[in-house]
Amino acid sequence: QVQLAESGGGLVQAGGSRRLSCAASGRTFSTYTAGWFRQAPGQEREFVAAIAWSGDNTHYADSVKGRFTISRDNAKNTVYLQMNSLKPEDTAVYYCAAGRTDYYAAVFAYNYWGQGTQVTVSS
C-alpha cells in the first residue's frame, strides 16, 4: 500500500547540515507513523526519529536529540529529516519507514521501508 524512496544523502563535513527526504506513494500514507532509522557497517539498524500521522508527536533517539528534526508534509506525501551539527558517528545508511504502530522505535514494527540513502560525515 505504501512505497518509500529516500533522497538527499551525501558527503558533509562534521558540524554541517543535511536534509533527507522520503517520498511516499499511497493514499493512506498520511495515516501512518513515519520513522527514520540508520545502519552503519557492521551495526544493527537503529532508531533515529519518528513522527505521528498528525505531526503532533515526534520522538528522537538520545544520540540525535537537539540536532535532528523530523517533519512531514502529508499534502506532499513526504517526510523530512533535517540533520544539523553532524558528527562522524552519524555516518550511516539512512532509511525511511512507515507503519501503523505505537512502537515507533522498533524496526520490527514497521511495514514499509525505503531503499536507504548514504550519509557520510567527514572529520
PDB file of C-alpha atoms in Angstrom:
ATOM      1  CA  GLN A   1       0.000   0.000   0.000  1.00  0.00           C
ATOM      2  CA  VAL A   2       2.951   2.323   0.642  1.00  0.00           C
ATOM      3  CA  GLN A   3       6.214   2.731  -1.234  1.00  0.00           C
ATOM      4  CA  LEU A   4       9.016   4.895   0.100  1.00  0.00           C
ATOM      5  CA  ALA A   5      12.054   6.441  -1.534  1.00  0.00           C
ATOM      6  CA  GLU A   6      14.767   8.354   0.327  1.00  0.00           C
ATOM      7  CA  SER A   7      16.937  11.050  -1.140  1.00  0.00           C
ATOM      8  CA  GLY A   8      19.295  13.781  -0.017  1.00  0.00           C
ATOM      9  CA  GLY A   9      22.223  11.781   1.270  1.00  0.00           C
ATOM     10  CA  GLY A  10      25.795  12.679   0.526  1.00  0.00           C
ATOM     11  CA  LEU A  11      29.095  13.797   1.972  1.00  0.00           C
ATOM     12  CA  VAL A  12      29.183  16.539   4.569  1.00  0.00           C
ATOM     13  CA  GLN A  13      31.846  17.828   6.927  1.00  0.00           C
ATOM     14  CA  ALA A  14      31.479  17.500  10.664  1.00  0.00           C
ATOM     15  CA  GLY A  15      29.379  20.324  12.015  1.00  0.00           C
ATOM     16  CA  GLY A  16      27.500  20.688   8.765  1.00  0.00           C
ATOM     17  CA  SER A  17      23.891  20.061   7.853  1.00  0.00           C
ATOM     18  CA  ARG A  18      21.952  17.836   5.528  1.00  0.00           C
ATOM     19  CA  ARG A  19      18.280  17.375   4.758  1.00  0.00           C
ATOM     20  CA  LEU A  20      16.876  13.989   3.857  1.00  0.00           C
ATOM     21  CA  SER A  21      13.575  13.476   2.124  1.00  0.00           C
ATOM     22  CA  CYS A  22      11.316  10.461   1.986  1.00  0.00           C
ATOM     23  CA  ALA A  23       8.798  10.489  -0.813  1.00  0.00           C
ATOM     24  CA  ALA A  24       5.863   8.169  -0.313  1.00  0.00           C
ATOM     25  CA  SER A  25       3.296   6.761  -2.643  1.00  0.00           C
ATOM     26  CA  GLY A  26      -0.018   5.543  -1.406  1.00  0.00           C
ATOM     27  CA  ARG A  27      -3.222   7.269  -0.498  1.00  0.00           C
ATOM     28  CA  THR A  28      -3.091   6.103   3.108  1.00  0.00           C
ATOM     29  CA  PHE A  29       0.437   7.276   3.909  1.00  0.00           C
ATOM     30  CA  SER A  30      -0.831  10.221   5.884  1.00  0.00           C
ATOM     31  CA  THR A  31      -2.388   7.813   8.388  1.00  0.00           C
ATOM     32  CA  TYR A  32       0.932   6.084   9.127  1.00  0.00           C
ATOM     33  CA  THR A  33       3.580   6.704  11.684  1.00  0.00           C
ATOM     34  CA  ALA A  34       6.792   7.557   9.841  1.00  0.00           C
ATOM     35  CA  GLY A  35      10.266   6.881  11.104  1.00  0.00           C
ATOM     36  CA  TRP A  36      13.896   7.303  10.227  1.00  0.00           C
ATOM     37  CA  PHE A  37      16.420   4.603  11.011  1.00  0.00           C
ATOM     38  CA  ARG A  38      20.086   4.274  10.222  1.00  0.00           C
ATOM     39  CA  GLN A  39      22.586   1.487   9.858  1.00  0.00           C
ATOM     40  CA  ALA A  40      26.355   1.717   9.888  1.00  0.00           C
ATOM     41  CA  PRO A  41      28.586  -1.083   8.559  1.00  0.00           C
ATOM     42  CA  GLY A  42      28.650  -3.999  10.958  1.00  0.00           C
ATOM     43  CA  GLN A  43      25.964  -2.448  13.134  1.00  0.00           C
ATOM     44  CA  GLU A  44      22.308  -3.143  13.696  1.00  0.00           C
ATOM     45  CA  ARG A  45      19.722  -0.829  12.274  1.00  0.00           C
ATOM     46  CA  GLU A  46      18.906   1.763  14.908  1.00  0.00           C
ATOM     47  CA  PHE A  47      16.107   4.188  15.534  1.00  0.00           C
ATOM     48  CA  VAL A  48      16.701   7.851  14.774  1.00  0.00           C
ATOM     49  CA  ALA A  49      13.376   9.672  14.799  1.00  0.00           C
ATOM     50  CA  ALA A  50       9.656   9.159  14.338  1.00  0.00           C
ATOM     51  CA  ILE A  51       6.599  11.278  13.760  1.00  0.00           C
ATOM     52  CA  ALA A  52       2.925  10.529  14.213  1.00  0.00           C
ATOM     53  CA  TRP A  53       0.454  10.776  11.362  1.00  0.00           C
ATOM     54  CA  SER A  54      -0.818  14.106  12.616  1.00  0.00           C
ATOM     55  CA  GLY A  55       2.642  15.551  13.054  1.00  0.00           C
ATOM     56  CA  ASP A  56       1.787  16.457  16.640  1.00  0.00           C
ATOM     57  CA  ASN A  57       4.087  13.891  18.221  1.00  0.00           C
ATOM     58  CA  THR A  58       7.747  13.417  17.465  1.00  0.00           C
ATOM     59  CA  HIS A  59      10.346  11.156  19.020  1.00  0.00           C
ATOM     60  CA  TYR A  60      14.119  11.118  18.821  1.00  0.00           C
ATOM     61  CA  ALA A  61      16.967   8.902  19.778  1.00  0.00           C
ATOM     62  CA  ASP A  62      19.092  10.411  22.517  1.00  0.00           C
ATOM     63  CA  SER A  63      22.048  10.483  20.162  1.00  0.00           C
ATOM     64  CA  VAL A  64      20.357  12.932  17.789  1.00  0.00           C
ATOM     65  CA  LYS A  65      18.032  14.873  20.056  1.00  0.00           C
ATOM     66  CA  GLY A  66      18.580  18.584  19.680  1.00  0.00           C
ATOM     67  CA  ARG A  67      20.401  18.143  16.377  1.00  0.00           C
ATOM     68  CA  PHE A  68      17.896  16.397  14.113  1.00  0.00           C
ATOM     69  CA  THR A  69      14.335  17.383  13.308  1.00  0.00           C
ATOM     70  CA  ILE A  70      11.723  15.157  11.724  1.00  0.00           C
ATOM     71  CA  SER A  71       8.744  16.645   9.952  1.00  0.00           C
ATOM     72  CA  ARG A  72       6.140  15.658   7.422  1.00  0.00           C
ATOM     73  CA  ASP A  73       4.011  17.234   4.767  1.00  0.00           C
ATOM     74  CA  ASN A  74       1.050  14.961   4.254  1.00  0.00           C
ATOM     75  CA  ALA A  75      -0.196  17.002   1.331  1.00  0.00           C
ATOM     76  CA  LYS A  76       3.052  16.134  -0.453  1.00  0.00           C
ATOM     77  CA  ASN A  77       3.335  12.621   0.959  1.00  0.00           C
ATOM     78  CA  THR A  78       6.810  13.460   2.154  1.00  0.00           C
ATOM     79  CA  VAL A  79       8.751  13.052   5.389  1.00  0.00           C
ATOM     80  CA  TYR A  80      11.903  15.012   6.109  1.00  0.00           C
ATOM     81  CA  LEU A  81      14.865  14.666   8.383  1.00  0.00           C
ATOM     82  CA  GLN A  82      16.812  17.850   8.950  1.00  0.00           C
ATOM     83  CA  MET A  83      20.231  16.986  10.306  1.00  0.00           C
ATOM     84  CA  ASN A  84      22.338  19.691  11.901  1.00  0.00           C
ATOM     85  CA  SER A  85      25.646  19.663  13.749  1.00  0.00           C
ATOM     86  CA  LEU A  86      26.552  16.404  12.101  1.00  0.00           C
ATOM     87  CA  LYS A  87      29.174  14.169  13.643  1.00  0.00           C
ATOM     88  CA  PRO A  88      31.285  11.405  12.114  1.00  0.00           C
ATOM     89  CA  GLU A  89      29.312   8.871  14.142  1.00  0.00           C
ATOM     90  CA  ASP A  90      26.212   9.905  12.201  1.00  0.00           C
ATOM     91  CA  THR A  91      27.692   8.222   9.146  1.00  0.00           C
ATOM     92  CA  ALA A  92      25.296   5.501   8.039  1.00  0.00           C
ATOM     93  CA  VAL A  93      22.715   4.483   5.521  1.00  0.00           C
ATOM     94  CA  TYR A  94      19.508   6.221   6.474  1.00  0.00           C
ATOM     95  CA  TYR A  95      16.174   4.508   5.912  1.00  0.00           C
ATOM     96  CA  CYS A  96      12.669   5.846   5.934  1.00  0.00           C
ATOM     97  CA  ALA A  97       9.931   3.607   7.292  1.00  0.00           C
ATOM     98  CA  ALA A  98       6.182   3.681   7.733  1.00  0.00           C
ATOM     99  CA  GLY A  99       3.729   1.704   9.788  1.00  0.00           C
ATOM    100  CA  ARG A 100       0.630   1.794  11.892  1.00  0.00           C
ATOM    101  CA  THR A 101       2.340   1.236  15.183  1.00  0.00           C
ATOM    102  CA  ASP A 102       2.818   2.659  18.640  1.00  0.00           C
ATOM    103  CA  TYR A 103       6.251   1.054  18.846  1.00  0.00           C
ATOM    104  CA  TYR A 104       7.869   3.847  16.939  1.00  0.00           C
ATOM    105  CA  ALA A 105      11.452   2.929  17.825  1.00  0.00           C
ATOM    106  CA  ALA A 106      11.258  -0.743  16.852  1.00  0.00           C
ATOM    107  CA  VAL A 107      12.451  -1.914  13.464  1.00  0.00           C
ATOM    108  CA  PHE A 108      10.116  -4.888  13.501  1.00  0.00           C
ATOM    109  CA  ALA A 109       7.070  -2.687  13.969  1.00  0.00           C
ATOM    110  CA  TYR A 110       7.303  -1.016  10.571  1.00  0.00           C
ATOM    111  CA  ASN A 111       5.713  -2.483   7.491  1.00  0.00           C
ATOM    112  CA  TYR A 112       7.277  -0.411   4.738  1.00  0.00           C
ATOM    113  CA  TRP A 113      10.853   0.636   4.065  1.00  0.00           C
ATOM    114  CA  GLY A 114      12.735   2.692   1.552  1.00  0.00           C
ATOM    115  CA  GLN A 115      15.960   1.665  -0.136  1.00  0.00           C
ATOM    116  CA  GLY A 116      18.160   3.869   2.007  1.00  0.00           C
ATOM    117  CA  THR A 117      20.408   6.830   1.333  1.00  0.00           C
ATOM    118  CA  GLN A 118      24.043   7.117   2.365  1.00  0.00           C
ATOM    119  CA  VAL A 119      25.135   9.921   4.659  1.00  0.00           C
ATOM    120  CA  THR A 120      28.851  10.289   5.229  1.00  0.00           C
ATOM    121  CA  VAL A 121      30.221  12.787   7.717  1.00  0.00           C
ATOM    122  CA  SER A 122      33.915  13.542   7.453  1.00  0.00           C
ATOM    123  CA  SER A 123      36.135  14.738  10.273  1.00  0.00           C
TER     124      SER A 123
END
